[in-house]
CSV table of C-alpha atoms in Angstrom, one decimal:
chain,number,residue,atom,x,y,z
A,279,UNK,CA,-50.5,36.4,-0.7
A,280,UNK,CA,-48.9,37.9,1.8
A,281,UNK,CA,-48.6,35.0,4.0
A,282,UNK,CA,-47.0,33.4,1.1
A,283,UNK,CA,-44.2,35.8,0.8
A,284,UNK,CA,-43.4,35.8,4.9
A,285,UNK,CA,-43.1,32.1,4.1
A,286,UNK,CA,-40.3,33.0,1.7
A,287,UNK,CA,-38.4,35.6,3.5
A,288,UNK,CA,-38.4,32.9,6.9
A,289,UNK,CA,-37.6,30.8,4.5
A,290,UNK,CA,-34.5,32.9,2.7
A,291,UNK,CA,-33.6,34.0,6.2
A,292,UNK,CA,-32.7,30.6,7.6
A,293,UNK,CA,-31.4,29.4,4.3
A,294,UNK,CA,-29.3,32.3,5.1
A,295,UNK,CA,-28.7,31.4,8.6
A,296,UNK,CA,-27.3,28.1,7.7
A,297,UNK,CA,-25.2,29.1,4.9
A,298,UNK,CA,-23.3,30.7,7.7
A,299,UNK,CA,-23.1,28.7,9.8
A,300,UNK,CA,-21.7,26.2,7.3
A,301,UNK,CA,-19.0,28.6,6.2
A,302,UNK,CA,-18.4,29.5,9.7
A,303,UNK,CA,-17.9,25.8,11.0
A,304,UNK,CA,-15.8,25.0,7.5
A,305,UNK,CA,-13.3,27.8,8.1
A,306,UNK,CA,-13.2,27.2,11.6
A,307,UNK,CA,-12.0,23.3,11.3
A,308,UNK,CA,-9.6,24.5,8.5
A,309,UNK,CA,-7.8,27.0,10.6
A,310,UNK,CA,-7.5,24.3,13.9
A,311,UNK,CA,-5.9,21.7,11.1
A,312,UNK,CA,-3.4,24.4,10.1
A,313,UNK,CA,-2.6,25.6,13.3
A,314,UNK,CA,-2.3,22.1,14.3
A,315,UNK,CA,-0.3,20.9,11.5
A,316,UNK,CA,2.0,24.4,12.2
A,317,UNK,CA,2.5,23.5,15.6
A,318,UNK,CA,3.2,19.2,14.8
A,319,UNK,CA,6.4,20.8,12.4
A,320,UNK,CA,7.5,22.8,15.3
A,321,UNK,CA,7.7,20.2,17.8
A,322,UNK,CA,8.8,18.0,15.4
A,323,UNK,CA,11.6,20.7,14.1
A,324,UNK,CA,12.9,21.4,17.5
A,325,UNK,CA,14.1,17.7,17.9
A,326,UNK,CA,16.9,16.0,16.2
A,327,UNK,CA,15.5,12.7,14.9
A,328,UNK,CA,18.1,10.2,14.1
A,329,UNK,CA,16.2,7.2,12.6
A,330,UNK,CA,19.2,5.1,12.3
A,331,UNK,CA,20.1,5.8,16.1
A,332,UNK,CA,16.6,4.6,17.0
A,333,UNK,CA,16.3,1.9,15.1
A,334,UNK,CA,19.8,0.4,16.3
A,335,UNK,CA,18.6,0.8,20.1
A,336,UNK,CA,15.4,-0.8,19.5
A,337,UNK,CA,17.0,-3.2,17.8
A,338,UNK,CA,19.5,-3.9,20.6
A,339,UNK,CA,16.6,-4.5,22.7
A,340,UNK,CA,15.2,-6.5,20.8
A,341,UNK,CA,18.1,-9.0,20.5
A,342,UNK,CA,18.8,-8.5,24.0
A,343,UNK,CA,15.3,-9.8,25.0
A,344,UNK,CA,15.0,-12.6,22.6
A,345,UNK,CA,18.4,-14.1,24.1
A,346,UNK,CA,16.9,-14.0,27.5
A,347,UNK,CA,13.6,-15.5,26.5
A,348,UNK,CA,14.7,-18.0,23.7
A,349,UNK,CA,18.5,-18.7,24.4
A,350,UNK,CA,18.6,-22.8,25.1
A,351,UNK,CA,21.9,-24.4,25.7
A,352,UNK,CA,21.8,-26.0,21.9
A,353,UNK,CA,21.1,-22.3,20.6
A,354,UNK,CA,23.7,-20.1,19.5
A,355,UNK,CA,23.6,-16.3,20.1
A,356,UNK,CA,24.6,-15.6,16.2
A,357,UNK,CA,21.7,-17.7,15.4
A,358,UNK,CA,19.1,-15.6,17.4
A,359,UNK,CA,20.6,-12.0,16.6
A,360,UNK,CA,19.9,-13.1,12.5
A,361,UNK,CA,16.7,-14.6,13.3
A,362,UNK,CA,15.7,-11.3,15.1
A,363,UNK,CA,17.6,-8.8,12.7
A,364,UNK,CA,15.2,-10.3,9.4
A,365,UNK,CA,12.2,-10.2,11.7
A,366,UNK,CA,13.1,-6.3,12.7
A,367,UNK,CA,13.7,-5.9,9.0
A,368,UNK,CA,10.4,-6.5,7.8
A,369,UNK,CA,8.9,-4.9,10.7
A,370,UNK,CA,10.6,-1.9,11.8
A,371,UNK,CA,10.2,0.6,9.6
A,372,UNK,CA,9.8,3.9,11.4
A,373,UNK,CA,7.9,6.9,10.4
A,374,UNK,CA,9.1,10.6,12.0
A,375,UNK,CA,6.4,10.4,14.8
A,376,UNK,CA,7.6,6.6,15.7
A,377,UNK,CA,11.3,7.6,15.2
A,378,UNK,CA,10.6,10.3,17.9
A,379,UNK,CA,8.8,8.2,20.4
A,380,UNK,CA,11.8,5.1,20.2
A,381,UNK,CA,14.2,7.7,21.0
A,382,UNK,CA,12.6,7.9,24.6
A,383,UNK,CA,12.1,4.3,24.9
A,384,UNK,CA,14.1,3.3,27.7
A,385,UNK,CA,15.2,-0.7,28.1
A,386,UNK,CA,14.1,-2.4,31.3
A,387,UNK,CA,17.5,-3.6,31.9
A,388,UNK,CA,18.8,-0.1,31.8
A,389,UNK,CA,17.3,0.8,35.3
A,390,UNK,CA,18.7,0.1,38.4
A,391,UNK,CA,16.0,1.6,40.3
A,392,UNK,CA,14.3,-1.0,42.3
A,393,UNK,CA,10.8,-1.3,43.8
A,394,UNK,CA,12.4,-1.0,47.5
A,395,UNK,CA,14.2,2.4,46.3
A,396,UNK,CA,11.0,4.2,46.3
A,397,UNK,CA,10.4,6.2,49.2
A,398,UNK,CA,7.2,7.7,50.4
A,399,UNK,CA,4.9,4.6,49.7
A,400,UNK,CA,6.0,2.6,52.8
A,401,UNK,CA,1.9,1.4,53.3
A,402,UNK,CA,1.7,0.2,49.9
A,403,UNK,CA,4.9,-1.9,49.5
A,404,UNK,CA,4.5,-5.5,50.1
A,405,UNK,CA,7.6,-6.9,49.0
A,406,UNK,CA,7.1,-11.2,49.1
């Protein structure tokens, strides 16, 4: 009998055991998703989101590259803006961490900076 109850006590002691480690692990990933969620509002606080600001500079660029891509002679620029407009309508609807991102999107055609203005990687450039 008395290997019977050792059995039980080993047994209640890692029943024990796992009981907390399972609160221990619970609480844990509770606390990191609070802290993380705290720390997402803060960043997120600190900048001024403009959504409409955002979505009218995307939506530049967008027009912008569709009249260099699909702009043929018998095309009219009105034509493509609309065409691209409806598209951006049914597409473009931002959420806060999107809204934040497209306000440091930067269009190619913005940059002046060319290939040959970078200095320091002489041995790499091989400009054709």
């Amino acid at each position: 009998k008395k290997t019977a109850s050792n059995g039980s006590q080993v047994a209640a002691t890692i029943l024990a055991s796992f009981i907390e480690i399972s609160v221990m692990c619970a609480g844990s990933y509770l606390f990191y998703n609070w802290m993380l969620k705290r720390v997402q509002k803060e960043q997120m606080g600190n900048r001024n989101v403009d959504k409409d600001a955002a979505r009218a500079r995307l939506t530049k660029m967008m027009i912008e590259r569709a009249k260099k891509e699909y702009l043929t002679d018998e095309d009219d620029e009105e034509t493509i803006q609309k065409v691209v407009e409806r598209q951006l309508v049914r597409t473009l609807d931002l959420n806060e961490y999107e809204t934040a991102i497209a306000e440091d999107v930067i269009d190619p055609a913005d940059i002046s900076t060319t290939f040959r203005d970078v200095g320091g990687i002489d041995h790499v450039k091989v400009i054709k």
